[in-house]
N, CA, C and O of each residue as an XYZ file, in Angstrom:
864
protein
N      83.656   -147.033    -52.329
C      83.560   -148.350    -51.729
C      84.587   -148.431    -50.605
O      85.737   -148.025    -50.775
N      84.179   -148.947    -49.481
C      85.070   -149.049    -48.343
C      85.113   -150.497    -47.884
O      84.084   -151.174    -47.864
N      86.292   -150.977    -47.516
C      86.464   -152.358    -47.080
C      86.670   -152.398    -45.580
O      87.323   -151.529    -45.003
N      86.101   -153.426    -44.954
C      86.302   -153.637    -43.532
C      86.197   -155.120    -43.244
O      85.906   -155.913    -44.139
N      86.437   -155.505    -41.969
C      86.345   -156.907    -41.610
C      87.710   -157.541    -41.535
O      88.729   -156.856    -41.613
N      87.732   -158.859    -41.383
C      88.983   -159.595    -41.212
C      89.569   -159.952    -42.570
O      89.414   -161.082    -43.031
N      90.218   -159.033    -43.195
C      90.829   -159.265    -44.491
C      92.111   -158.476    -44.582
O      92.306   -157.495    -43.864
N      93.004   -158.923    -45.494
C      94.297   -158.281    -45.650
C      94.365   -157.712    -47.056
O      94.475   -158.467    -48.021
N      94.301   -156.403    -47.188
C      94.356   -155.744    -48.480
C      95.802   -155.430    -48.787
O      96.396   -154.548    -48.167
N      96.385   -156.160    -49.761
C      97.824   -156.057    -49.991
C      98.200   -154.919    -50.923
O      99.299   -154.376    -50.807
N      97.317   -154.540    -51.850
C      97.614   -153.456    -52.764
C      96.384   -152.579    -52.877
O      95.263   -153.086    -52.832
N      96.566   -151.280    -53.022
C      95.449   -150.349    -53.083
C      94.554   -150.652    -54.261
O      95.040   -150.964    -55.348
N      93.245   -150.563    -54.058
C      92.270   -150.772    -55.111
C      91.719   -149.429    -55.527
O      91.288   -148.634    -54.693
N      91.737   -149.178    -56.843
C      91.240   -147.924    -57.369
C      90.125   -148.226    -58.336
O      90.323   -148.990    -59.280
N      88.943   -147.642    -58.127
C      87.828   -147.896    -59.014
C      86.818   -146.776    -58.906
O      86.889   -145.946    -58.000
N      85.881   -146.755    -59.830
C      84.785   -145.806    -59.804
C      83.494   -146.571    -59.597
O      83.326   -147.672    -60.122
N      82.576   -145.987    -58.827
C      81.289   -146.633    -58.597
C      80.212   -145.567    -58.703
O      80.494   -144.380    -58.536
N      79.010   -145.971    -58.972
C      77.959   -145.031    -59.282
C      77.189   -144.606    -58.040
O      76.866   -145.456    -57.210
N      76.882   -143.318    -57.881
C      76.089   -142.874    -56.753
C      74.688   -143.463    -56.791
O      74.206   -143.874    -57.846
N      74.037   -143.501    -55.628
C      72.739   -144.153    -55.511
C      71.629   -143.160    -55.197
O      70.831   -143.424    -54.298
N      71.541   -142.038    -55.891
C      70.530   -141.056    -55.507
C      69.938   -140.381    -56.728
O      70.577   -140.277    -57.775
N      68.673   -139.911    -56.568
C      68.072   -138.979    -57.492
C      67.774   -139.495    -58.877
O      67.824   -138.710    -59.824
N      67.473   -140.746    -59.053
C      67.238   -141.282    -60.392
C      65.797   -141.065    -60.817
O      64.879   -141.221    -60.012
N      65.592   -140.707    -62.075
C      64.245   -140.611    -62.610
C      63.654   -142.009    -62.749
O      64.282   -142.878    -63.354
N      62.465   -142.247    -62.207
C      61.915   -143.605    -62.201
C      61.620   -144.149    -63.591
O      61.674   -145.361    -63.802
N      61.307   -143.269    -64.546
C      60.989   -143.729    -65.887
C      62.178   -143.448    -66.802
O      62.592   -142.296    -66.935
N      62.720   -144.459    -67.420
C      63.863   -144.287    -68.300
C      63.868   -145.408    -69.310
O      63.303   -146.477    -69.076
N      64.509   -145.159    -70.438
C      64.683   -146.212    -71.420
C      66.049   -146.850    -71.213
O      66.967   -146.227    -70.680
N      66.166   -148.101    -71.644
C      67.442   -148.800    -71.528
C      68.543   -148.020    -72.217
O      69.625   -147.842    -71.659
N      68.273   -147.555    -73.424
C      69.290   -146.850    -74.194
C      69.718   -145.561    -73.508
O      70.912   -145.272    -73.441
N      68.764   -144.777    -72.995
C      69.092   -143.508    -72.348
C      69.875   -143.733    -71.058
O      70.793   -142.975    -70.745
N      69.516   -144.768    -70.315
C      70.212   -145.047    -69.057
C      71.667   -145.429    -69.327
O      72.579   -144.896    -68.695
N      71.881   -146.350    -70.263
C      73.245   -146.771    -70.589
C      74.050   -145.615    -71.182
O      75.240   -145.475    -70.900
N      73.407   -144.795    -71.994
C      74.091   -143.647    -72.578
C      74.517   -142.658    -71.497
O      75.596   -142.071    -71.582
N      73.674   -142.470    -70.481
C      74.013   -141.543    -69.408
C      75.192   -142.051    -68.584
O      75.953   -141.255    -68.034
N      75.345   -143.364    -68.494
C      76.442   -143.948    -67.724
C      77.745   -143.932    -68.514
O      78.795   -143.578    -67.977
N      77.681   -144.312    -69.783
C      78.905   -144.447    -70.576
C      79.298   -143.178    -71.316
O      80.414   -143.086    -71.826
N      78.406   -142.201    -71.384
C      78.755   -140.908    -71.967
C      79.131   -141.002    -73.434
O      78.492   -141.713    -74.209
N      80.193   -140.265    -73.808
C      80.596   -140.199    -75.205
C      81.109   -141.528    -75.741
O      81.184   -141.720    -76.954
N      81.464   -142.452    -74.840
C      81.946   -143.750    -75.294
C      80.837   -144.683    -75.729
O      81.112   -145.747    -76.282
N      79.572   -144.304    -75.488
C      78.431   -145.167    -75.791
C      78.022   -145.032    -77.252
O      78.018   -143.934    -77.808
N      77.676   -146.163    -77.867
C      77.105   -146.130    -79.211
C      76.243   -147.370    -79.425
O      76.382   -148.374    -78.727
N      75.362   -147.275    -80.394
C      74.483   -148.390    -80.748
C      74.705   -148.714    -82.214
O      74.564   -147.836    -83.065
N      75.052   -149.961    -82.528
C      75.302   -150.391    -83.895
C      74.560   -151.691    -84.155
O      74.756   -152.683    -83.453
N      73.710   -151.675    -85.169
C      72.929   -152.869    -85.541
C      72.176   -153.448    -84.346
O      72.095   -154.664    -84.178
N      71.627   -152.561    -83.522
C      70.813   -152.986    -82.392
C      71.593   -153.423    -81.171
O      70.993   -153.822    -80.173
N      72.937   -153.358    -81.222
C      73.774   -153.752    -80.091
C      74.431   -152.528    -79.481
O      74.933   -151.662    -80.199
N      74.428   -152.454    -78.150
C      75.053   -151.343    -77.450
C      76.534   -151.639    -77.227
O      76.899   -152.736    -76.803
N      77.393   -150.641    -77.519
C      78.837   -150.783    -77.355
C      79.381   -149.654    -76.492
O      78.794   -148.577    -76.382
N      80.527   -149.945    -75.885
C      81.298   -148.907    -75.195
C      82.690   -148.873    -75.798
O      83.391   -149.885    -75.809
N      83.097   -147.701    -76.307
C      84.424   -147.542    -76.878
C      85.393   -147.141    -75.780
O      85.264   -146.074    -75.180
N      86.368   -148.012    -75.522
C      87.398   -147.711    -74.533
C      88.386   -146.738    -75.161
O      88.989   -147.036    -76.192
N      88.549   -145.582    -74.542
C      89.358   -144.518    -75.098
C      90.729   -144.485    -74.425
O      90.825   -144.466    -73.198
N      91.780   -144.479    -75.230
C      93.135   -144.252    -74.730
C      93.609   -142.891    -75.236
O      93.145   -142.407    -76.269
N      94.521   -142.289    -74.510
C      95.070   -141.004    -74.910
C      96.584   -141.093    -75.018
O      97.245   -141.679    -74.160
N      97.124   -140.511    -76.074
C      98.555   -140.261    -76.136
C      98.725   -138.743    -76.180
O      97.752   -138.017    -76.387
N      99.956   -138.260    -75.986
C     100.183   -136.829    -75.844
C     101.162   -136.329    -76.892
O     102.129   -137.014    -77.223
N     100.908   -135.118    -77.420
C     101.824   -134.528    -78.393
C     102.977   -133.824    -77.682
O     103.100   -133.903    -76.459
N     103.828   -133.130    -78.461
C     105.017   -132.506    -77.881
C     104.687   -131.397    -76.890
O     105.526   -131.018    -76.072
N     103.448   -130.872    -76.966
C     103.020   -129.833    -76.022
C     102.217   -130.402    -74.856
O     101.575   -129.672    -74.102
N     102.272   -131.721    -74.732
C     101.580   -132.423    -73.654
C     100.061   -132.326    -73.762
O      99.357   -132.430    -72.758
N      99.560   -132.128    -74.970
C      98.121   -132.121    -75.206
C      97.670   -133.536    -75.541
O      98.307   -134.208    -76.354
N      96.589   -133.999    -74.933
C      96.131   -135.369    -75.208
C      95.600   -135.522    -76.631
O      94.875   -134.662    -77.131
N      95.965   -136.615    -77.269
C      95.464   -136.953    -78.597
C      94.594   -138.198    -78.442
O      95.086   -139.263    -78.068
N      93.327   -138.064    -78.725
C      92.408   -139.175    -78.487
C      92.510   -140.217    -79.595
O      92.630   -139.880    -80.773
N      92.459   -141.481    -79.199
C      92.344   -142.568    -80.154
C      91.513   -143.677    -79.526
O      91.599   -143.898    -78.318
N      90.723   -144.371    -80.309
C      89.894   -145.461    -79.821
C      90.698   -146.748    -79.874
O      91.153   -147.155    -80.943
N      90.874   -147.388    -78.733
C      91.657   -148.622    -78.679
C      90.826   -149.818    -79.140
O      91.259   -150.589    -79.997
N      89.636   -149.967    -78.568
C      88.775   -151.071    -78.975
C      87.369   -150.820    -78.444
O      87.159   -149.950    -77.599
N      86.422   -151.583    -78.944
C      85.036   -151.485    -78.510
C      84.607   -152.796    -77.874
O      85.049   -153.870    -78.281
N      83.743   -152.698    -76.873
C      83.224   -153.892    -76.213
C      81.712   -153.774    -76.087
O      81.203   -152.694    -75.788
N      80.984   -154.870    -76.310
C      79.528   -154.823    -76.127
C      79.177   -154.660    -74.653
O      79.854   -155.218    -73.790
N      78.138   -153.909    -74.362
C      77.721   -153.667    -72.983
C      76.823   -154.794    -72.485
O      76.817   -155.108    -71.295
N      76.061   -155.402    -73.398
C      75.239   -156.544    -73.001
C      76.143   -157.681    -72.556
O      77.184   -157.925    -73.165
N      75.746   -158.378    -71.495
C      76.566   -159.451    -70.933
C      76.138   -160.790    -71.543
O      75.053   -161.279    -71.230
N      76.961   -161.391    -72.404
C      76.627   -162.718    -72.944
C      76.598   -163.754    -71.816
O      77.417   -163.698    -70.899
N      75.679   -164.673    -71.886
C      75.546   -165.679    -70.830
C      76.829   -166.479    -70.646
O      77.163   -166.873    -69.529
N      77.550   -166.721    -71.745
C      78.772   -167.507    -71.626
C      79.892   -166.742    -70.913
O      80.897   -167.335    -70.520
N      79.719   -165.428    -70.748
C      80.718   -164.633    -70.038
C      80.436   -164.524    -68.545
O      81.250   -163.978    -67.801
N      79.317   -165.024    -68.109
C      78.944   -164.947    -66.697
C      78.596   -166.352    -66.198
O      77.450   -166.622    -65.839
N      79.580   -167.233    -66.179
C      79.394   -168.580    -65.654
C      79.779   -168.535    -64.180
O      80.956   -168.424    -63.836
N      78.779   -168.622    -63.320
C      79.022   -168.462    -61.884
C      79.335   -169.809    -61.231
O      78.762   -170.842    -61.576
N      80.262   -169.757    -60.278
C      80.653   -170.945    -59.528
C      79.497   -171.374    -58.631
O      78.870   -170.532    -57.987
N      79.209   -172.670    -58.583
C      78.034   -173.158    -57.866
C      78.336   -173.633    -56.449
O      77.414   -173.939    -55.693
N      79.613   -173.698    -56.078
C      79.939   -174.128    -54.720
C      79.773   -173.001    -53.706
O      79.460   -171.868    -54.072
N      79.984   -173.317    -52.430
C      79.821   -172.327    -51.361
C      81.142   -171.982    -50.678
O      81.155   -171.544    -49.527
N      82.255   -172.180    -51.391
C      83.546   -171.836    -50.804
C      83.656   -170.347    -50.495
O      84.216   -169.953    -49.472
N      83.117   -169.530    -51.389
C      83.064   -168.085    -51.173
C      81.609   -167.667    -51.220
O      80.899   -167.985    -52.174
N      81.159   -166.953    -50.195
C      79.753   -166.576    -50.092
C      79.630   -165.060    -50.108
O      80.262   -164.373    -49.305
N      78.816   -164.540    -51.022
C      78.503   -163.111    -51.073
C      77.088   -162.896    -50.564
O      76.162   -163.588    -50.986
N      76.918   -161.950    -49.668
C      75.596   -161.605    -49.169
C      75.462   -160.091    -49.124
O      76.453   -159.384    -48.941
N      74.253   -159.594    -49.287
C      73.975   -158.170    -49.106
C      73.252   -158.000    -47.774
O      72.550   -158.900    -47.314
N      73.435   -156.834    -47.166
C      72.811   -156.606    -45.859
C      71.296   -156.636    -45.950
O      70.622   -156.937    -44.966
N      70.747   -156.322    -47.136
C      69.302   -156.415    -47.376
C      69.094   -156.882    -48.807
O      69.982   -156.751    -49.649
N      67.910   -157.429    -49.074
C      67.570   -157.806    -50.439
C      67.122   -156.603    -51.258
O      67.326   -156.561    -52.471
N      66.509   -155.622    -50.591
C      65.930   -154.469    -51.261
C      66.401   -153.187    -50.596
O      66.386   -153.072    -49.370
N      66.818   -152.228    -51.403
C      67.242   -150.919    -50.914
C      66.405   -149.833    -51.584
O      65.972   -149.979    -52.727
N      66.192   -148.758    -50.861
C      65.590   -147.589    -51.499
C      66.726   -146.716    -52.026
O      67.868   -146.833    -51.582
N      66.404   -145.850    -52.967
C      67.431   -144.977    -53.520
C      68.027   -144.105    -52.417
O      67.333   -143.697    -51.486
N      69.308   -143.831    -52.539
C      70.111   -143.063    -51.594
C      70.609   -143.901    -50.425
O      71.393   -143.411    -49.612
N      70.171   -145.161    -50.321
C      70.725   -146.036    -49.293
C      72.078   -146.597    -49.734
O      72.335   -146.761    -50.927
N      72.930   -146.885    -48.762
C      74.200   -147.534    -49.043
C      73.999   -149.041    -49.109
O      73.386   -149.638    -48.225
N      74.524   -149.646    -50.167
C      74.457   -151.099    -50.326
C      75.710   -151.705    -49.701
O      76.828   -151.335    -50.061
N      75.525   -152.632    -48.770
C      76.651   -153.286    -48.112
C      76.725   -154.746    -48.535
O      75.759   -155.496    -48.394
N      77.891   -155.143    -49.060
C      78.115   -156.509    -49.508
C      79.209   -157.127    -48.635
O      80.231   -156.497    -48.362
N      78.978   -158.370    -48.201
C      79.965   -159.103    -47.416
C      80.489   -160.288    -48.226
O      79.713   -161.036    -48.822
N      81.819   -160.451    -48.239
C      82.459   -161.615    -48.854
C      82.964   -162.497    -47.723
O      83.806   -162.069    -46.935
N      82.459   -163.721    -47.634
C      82.848   -164.641    -46.570
C      83.598   -165.831    -47.155
O      83.114   -166.494    -48.072
N      84.779   -166.090    -46.615
C      85.583   -167.246    -47.014
C      85.164   -168.440    -46.176
O      85.439   -168.497    -44.977
N      84.494   -169.395    -46.815
C      83.942   -170.549    -46.124
C      84.874   -171.762    -46.215
O      84.417   -172.904    -46.165
N      86.183   -171.511    -46.349
C      87.136   -172.605    -46.496
C      88.217   -172.519    -45.419
O      88.234   -171.597    -44.604
N      89.108   -173.493    -45.437
C      90.220   -173.530    -44.481
C      91.518   -173.001    -45.090
O      92.591   -173.171    -44.511
N      91.420   -172.362    -46.256
C      92.595   -171.787    -46.895
C      92.313   -170.324    -47.261
O      91.160   -169.896    -47.293
N      93.369   -169.573    -47.534
C      93.216   -168.178    -47.936
C      92.732   -168.097    -49.380
O      93.200   -168.840    -50.244
N      91.792   -167.190    -49.634
C      91.251   -166.978    -50.974
C      91.670   -165.594    -51.459
O      91.622   -164.621    -50.706
N      92.081   -165.517    -52.729
C      92.487   -164.245    -53.328
C      91.397   -163.754    -54.264
O      91.027   -164.447    -55.211
N      90.879   -162.550    -53.999
C      89.884   -161.932    -54.872
C      90.590   -161.012    -55.860
O      91.417   -160.191    -55.464
N      90.268   -161.144    -57.143
C      90.895   -160.323    -58.179
C      90.053   -159.078    -58.449
O      90.294   -158.022    -57.864
N      89.064   -159.204    -59.335
C      88.159   -158.079    -59.573
C      87.200   -157.995    -58.395
O      86.387   -158.892    -58.175
N      87.305   -156.907    -57.642
C      86.559   -156.828    -56.389
C      85.131   -156.352    -56.571
O      84.298   -156.546    -55.686
N      84.843   -155.743    -57.685
C      83.450   -155.358    -57.896
C      83.135   -155.251    -59.377
O      83.705   -154.416    -60.078
N      82.234   -156.090    -59.852
C      81.674   -156.002    -61.193
C      80.179   -155.818    -60.995
O      79.546   -156.603    -60.289
N      79.616   -154.802    -61.599
C      78.213   -154.491    -61.346
C      77.400   -154.601    -62.624
O      77.697   -153.931    -63.612
N      76.361   -155.457    -62.607
C      75.448   -155.622    -63.731
C      74.060   -155.134    -63.327
O      73.685   -155.174    -62.155
N      73.304   -154.672    -64.329
C      71.907   -154.290    -64.107
C      71.039   -155.046    -65.103
O      71.445   -155.265    -66.244
N      69.843   -155.444    -64.672
C      68.899   -156.128    -65.540
C      67.870   -155.123    -66.040
O      67.062   -154.608    -65.267
N      67.909   -154.852    -67.343
C      66.972   -153.916    -67.967
C      66.197   -154.654    -69.046
O      66.786   -155.223    -69.965
N      64.885   -154.642    -68.932
C      64.030   -155.288    -69.921
C      64.385   -156.758    -70.121
O      64.291   -157.284    -71.230
N      64.799   -157.423    -69.022
C      65.104   -158.846    -69.081
C      66.489   -159.184    -69.583
O      66.807   -160.361    -69.755
N      67.332   -158.179    -69.826
C      68.693   -158.399    -70.316
C      69.696   -157.811    -69.334
O      69.489   -156.716    -68.812
N      70.790   -158.543    -69.079
C      71.829   -158.054    -68.187
C      72.825   -157.193    -68.956
O      73.266   -157.552    -70.048
N      73.172   -156.038    -68.359
C      74.169   -155.136    -68.922
C      75.193   -154.814    -67.841
O      74.861   -154.722    -66.659
N      76.451   -154.642    -68.268
C      77.485   -154.265    -67.309
C      77.541   -152.736    -67.207
O      77.534   -152.034    -68.219
N      77.597   -152.237    -65.972
C      77.586   -150.796    -65.749
C      78.978   -150.216    -65.579
O      79.143   -148.996    -65.593
N      79.968   -151.054    -65.423
C      81.282   -150.524    -65.067
C      82.363   -150.885    -66.072
O      83.548   -150.769    -65.758
N      81.999   -151.312    -67.253
C      82.969   -151.792    -68.219
C      84.013   -150.719    -68.509
O      83.688   -149.659    -69.044
N      85.276   -150.997    -68.152
C      86.382   -150.076    -68.372
C      86.206   -148.755    -67.651
O      86.852   -147.768    -68.004
N      85.354   -148.719    -66.660
C      85.124   -147.468    -65.945
C      85.934   -147.374    -64.663
O      86.017   -146.300    -64.068
N      86.529   -148.468    -64.228
C      87.389   -148.393    -63.054
C      88.569   -149.334    -63.223
O      88.545   -150.232    -64.065
N      89.594   -149.123    -62.426
C      90.810   -149.922    -62.511
C      91.011   -150.650    -61.193
O      90.927   -150.037    -60.129
N      91.276   -151.955    -61.252
C      91.570   -152.736    -60.056
C      93.053   -153.090    -60.083
O      93.535   -153.676    -61.051
N      93.767   -152.740    -59.033
C      95.189   -153.024    -58.967
C      95.458   -153.909    -57.761
O      95.223   -153.505    -56.623
N      95.953   -155.123    -58.013
C      96.295   -156.000    -56.901
C      95.141   -156.896    -56.488
O      94.161   -157.033    -57.220
N      95.257   -157.504    -55.319
C      94.301   -158.500    -54.859
C      93.879   -158.213    -53.423
O      94.579   -157.542    -52.664
N      92.722   -158.740    -53.085
C      92.254   -158.754    -51.704
C      92.361   -160.188    -51.226
O      91.774   -161.087    -51.827
N      93.104   -160.412    -50.152
C      93.244   -161.748    -49.579
C      92.325   -161.872    -48.374
O      92.330   -161.020    -47.486
N      91.522   -162.960    -48.352
C      90.626   -163.221    -47.228
C      91.040   -164.550    -46.605
O      91.058   -165.581    -47.278
N      91.371   -164.521    -45.319
C      91.863   -165.696    -44.630
C      90.779   -166.729    -44.380
O      89.599   -166.448    -44.589
N      91.161   -167.923    -43.935
C      90.205   -169.002    -43.665
C      89.127   -168.564    -42.667
O      89.437   -168.045    -41.595
N      87.858   -168.780    -43.033
C      86.690   -168.485    -42.188
C      86.629   -167.004    -41.814
O      86.043   -166.647    -40.792
N      87.229   -166.148    -42.631
C      87.189   -164.713    -42.374
C      86.356   -164.021    -43.453
O      85.864   -164.676    -44.371
N      86.200   -162.711    -43.345
C      85.310   -161.996    -44.253
C      85.828   -160.589    -44.511
O      86.704   -160.086    -43.807
N      85.259   -159.968    -45.543
C      85.487   -158.554    -45.818
C      84.180   -157.966    -46.326
O      83.361   -158.673    -46.913
N      83.987   -156.686    -46.103
C      82.782   -156.018    -46.605
C      83.167   -154.854    -47.504
O      84.220   -154.244    -47.318
N      82.324   -154.548    -48.471
C      82.492   -153.336    -49.268
C      81.134   -152.677    -49.447
O      80.087   -153.315    -49.332
N      81.182   -151.374    -49.734
C      79.962   -150.579    -49.818
C      79.875   -149.876    -51.164
O      80.875   -149.387    -51.690
N      78.683   -149.832    -51.708
C      78.405   -149.066    -52.920
C      77.609   -147.839    -52.475
O      76.454   -147.955    -52.066
N      78.231   -146.673    -52.557
C      77.563   -145.468    -52.064
C      78.011   -144.255    -52.859
O      78.770   -144.380    -53.821
N      77.541   -143.079    -52.455
C      77.771   -141.857    -53.217
C      79.085   -141.180    -52.863
O      79.416   -140.151    -53.453
N      79.844   -141.726    -51.915
C      81.073   -141.079    -51.471
C      82.325   -141.771    -51.981
O      83.421   -141.516    -51.482
N      82.176   -142.634    -52.959
C      83.296   -143.473    -53.364
C      84.376   -142.701    -54.109
O      85.561   -142.993    -53.946
N      83.990   -141.721    -54.924
C      84.988   -141.063    -55.752
C      84.771   -139.572    -55.879
O      83.670   -139.056    -55.688
N      85.874   -138.889    -56.212
C      85.822   -137.442    -56.368
C      86.168   -137.015    -57.771
O      85.427   -137.300    -58.713
N      87.315   -136.316    -57.924
C      87.652   -135.664    -59.179
C      88.069   -136.653    -60.261
O      88.250   -137.844    -60.008
N      88.217   -136.119    -61.487
C      88.694   -136.921    -62.608
C      90.119   -137.400    -62.350
O      90.880   -136.762    -61.622
N      90.464   -138.523    -62.953
C      91.795   -139.094    -62.780
C      92.392   -139.425    -64.149
O      91.661   -139.728    -65.092
N      93.710   -139.367    -64.251
C      94.420   -139.846    -65.429
C      95.343   -140.967    -64.965
O      96.214   -140.743    -64.125
N      95.163   -142.163    -65.501
C      95.935   -143.320    -65.094
C      96.999   -143.600    -66.155
O      96.652   -144.014    -67.261
N      98.281   -143.388    -65.856
C      99.331   -143.652    -66.858
C      99.449   -145.148    -67.142
O      99.263   -145.979    -66.253
N      99.758   -145.473    -68.388
C     100.063   -146.852    -68.762
C     101.399   -146.849    -69.506
O     102.181   -145.911    -69.351
N     101.668   -147.860    -70.294
C     102.981   -147.972    -70.920
C     103.246   -146.810    -71.877
O     102.333   -146.296    -72.523
N     104.489   -146.419    -71.951
C     104.897   -145.378    -72.894
C     104.267   -144.036    -72.574
O     104.203   -143.622    -71.416
N     103.800   -143.359    -73.624
C     103.211   -142.033    -73.459
C     101.700   -142.077    -73.339
O     101.053   -141.033    -73.256
N     101.141   -143.257    -73.329
C      99.686   -143.384    -73.295
C      99.148   -143.232    -71.878
O      99.874   -143.386    -70.896
N      97.865   -142.929    -71.800
C      97.185   -142.843    -70.517
C      95.716   -143.151    -70.727
O      95.177   -142.948    -71.815
N      95.078   -143.641    -69.686
C      93.633   -143.871    -69.710
C      92.987   -142.723    -68.950
O      93.341   -142.461    -67.800
N      92.047   -142.041    -69.582
C      91.361   -140.929    -68.934
C      90.128   -141.467    -68.209
O      89.193   -141.953    -68.845
N      90.129   -141.379    -66.882
C      89.022   -141.885    -66.077
C      88.224   -140.687    -65.563
O      88.777   -139.801    -64.911
N      86.942   -140.664    -65.854
C      86.105   -139.525    -65.483
C      85.178   -139.890    -64.325
O      84.702   -141.021    -64.222
N      84.940   -138.937    -63.481
C      83.971   -139.140    -62.408
C      82.591   -139.379    -63.012
O      82.181   -138.680    -63.939
N      81.878   -140.370    -62.483
C      80.527   -140.682    -62.950
C      79.527   -140.086    -61.970
O      79.591   -140.353    -60.770
N      78.611   -139.287    -62.479
C      77.639   -138.626    -61.613
C      76.219   -139.142    -61.856
O      75.247   -138.537    -61.403
N      76.107   -140.245    -62.560
C      74.798   -140.823    -62.853
C      74.386   -141.747    -61.712
O      75.152   -142.643    -61.356
N      73.205   -141.562    -61.127
C      72.774   -142.441    -60.039
C      72.299   -143.791    -60.564
O      71.993   -143.942    -61.747
N      72.245   -144.761    -59.670
C      71.658   -146.049    -60.022
C      70.142   -145.920    -60.003
O      69.562   -145.489    -59.006
N      69.512   -146.289    -61.095
C      68.057   -146.231    -61.170
C      67.439   -147.454    -60.495
O      68.132   -148.407    -60.137
N      66.144   -147.403    -60.333
C      65.426   -148.529    -59.746
C      65.576   -149.742    -60.649
O      65.497   -149.634    -61.873
N      65.794   -150.903    -60.032
C      65.940   -152.116    -60.816
C      66.692   -153.189    -60.075
O      67.042   -153.030    -58.906
N      66.944   -154.300    -60.775
C      67.643   -155.450    -60.205
C      69.116   -155.388    -60.598
O      69.445   -155.185    -61.767
N      70.000   -155.564    -59.615
C      71.439   -155.496    -59.841
C      72.099   -156.768    -59.303
O      71.541   -157.467    -58.457
N      73.293   -157.049    -59.813
C      74.092   -158.109    -59.222
C      75.540   -157.615    -59.099
O      76.141   -157.127    -60.055
N      76.065   -157.763    -57.894
C      77.454   -157.416    -57.612
C      78.272   -158.694    -57.707
O      77.928   -159.707    -57.096
N      79.358   -158.645    -58.474
C      80.121   -159.846    -58.822
C      81.560   -159.703    -58.358
O      82.160   -158.635    -58.478
N      82.105   -160.785    -57.831
C      83.509   -160.844    -57.428
C      84.141   -162.037    -58.118
O      83.554   -163.118    -58.159
N      85.331   -161.848    -58.658
C      86.091   -162.992    -59.179
C      87.176   -163.339    -58.174
O      87.844   -162.449    -57.646
N      87.357   -164.623    -57.909
C      88.281   -165.050    -56.861
C      88.948   -166.362    -57.239
O      88.381   -167.193    -57.950
N      90.163   -166.523    -56.747
C      90.906   -167.772    -56.926
C      90.809   -168.580    -55.628
O      91.345   -168.184    -54.593
N      90.120   -169.710    -55.704
C      89.903   -170.520    -54.509
C      91.189   -171.192    -54.055
O      91.373   -171.448    -52.865
N      92.066   -171.475    -54.987
C      93.382   -172.020    -54.667
C      94.423   -171.093    -55.280
O      94.627   -171.104    -56.494
N      95.078   -170.295    -54.454
C      95.968   -169.247    -54.948
C      97.067   -169.805    -55.829
O      97.445   -169.176    -56.817
N      97.590   -170.983    -55.486
C      98.740   -171.528    -56.199
C      98.374   -172.298    -57.458
O      99.165   -172.359    -58.399
N      97.180   -172.887    -57.485
C      96.873   -173.835    -58.560
C      95.742   -173.422    -59.491
O      95.602   -174.016    -60.560
N      94.928   -172.428    -59.135
C      93.808   -172.057    -59.994
C      94.317   -171.387    -61.272
O      94.982   -170.354    -61.193
N      94.019   -171.954    -62.451
C      94.461   -171.315    -63.698
C      93.704   -170.031    -64.000
O      94.227   -169.141    -64.670
N      92.471   -169.934    -63.508
C      91.672   -168.732    -63.742
C      90.703   -168.562    -62.575
O      90.345   -169.540    -61.918
N      90.279   -167.328    -62.313
C      89.384   -167.102    -61.181
C      87.963   -167.582    -61.463
O      87.555   -167.710    -62.617
N      87.218   -167.844    -60.391
C      85.802   -168.192    -60.482
C      84.966   -166.963    -60.144
O      85.425   -166.070    -59.431
N      83.732   -166.920    -60.659
C      82.844   -165.786    -60.436
C      81.795   -166.121    -59.378
O      81.201   -167.199    -59.394
N      81.577   -165.183    -58.462
C      80.565   -165.294    -57.420
C      79.732   -164.009    -57.451
O      80.245   -162.950    -57.814
N      78.449   -164.095    -57.073
C      77.624   -162.891    -57.159
C      76.557   -162.887    -56.063
O      76.260   -163.905    -55.438
N      75.998   -161.695    -55.861
C      74.817   -161.534    -55.029
C      73.919   -160.501    -55.705
O      74.404   -159.502    -56.236
N      72.629   -160.741    -55.683
C      71.673   -159.818    -56.284
C      71.035   -158.934    -55.224
O      70.850   -159.352    -54.081
N      70.702   -157.708    -55.614
C      69.922   -156.809    -54.758
C      69.074   -155.933    -55.650
O      69.355   -155.785    -56.840
N      68.046   -155.357    -55.083
C      67.120   -154.532    -55.848
C      67.063   -153.133    -55.276
O      67.115   -152.956    -54.059
N      66.957   -152.140    -56.136
C      66.728   -150.755    -55.726
C      65.312   -150.388    -56.154
O      64.947   -150.521    -57.322
N      64.514   -149.920    -55.181
C      63.086   -149.648    -55.431
C      62.770   -148.184    -55.180
O      61.624   -147.764    -55.337
């Protein structure tokens, strides 16, 4: 993902995004989600989960795997309450993309004050009438993107976003193992989501904004 436009990026953003090429047109929901989440994917009592894996290291610096917690991949409606105002506007360069095309999203600040974006990209896919998150715990966002009054920023979802595997250190001896994702986005309806604080000083929590696009 690459950012451009009239925006001030104060801290580096690190994340993983899925390539947009070579998807088999026929797939099951379970197989698609399993291909994205890999060994962390599981199905229990008809619900799909992703196990977030943390690693600690022994005296020989060998990683010791432990499961920190599990999160459902299906997006509950109460977790996606979108802001209905037009203070922040998300648009895609097109409504429909073919596979291997780059998706371009623009964030426009339609206010007279600076807006701070927290999570810069949350990606959901609609499979069989149900929304699922494709990036749960798959990337790390550090810092904020500030967009000035009546200014904008753009980001791209494409196949050049990431390279090799990464290990992200956290507190103590633990680390989060982040793996390169080589699964393409299949045909379907997607929504790219940004969380933002409309009032940097007074907002107790960010609001969610989104734009939908389709891959055909």
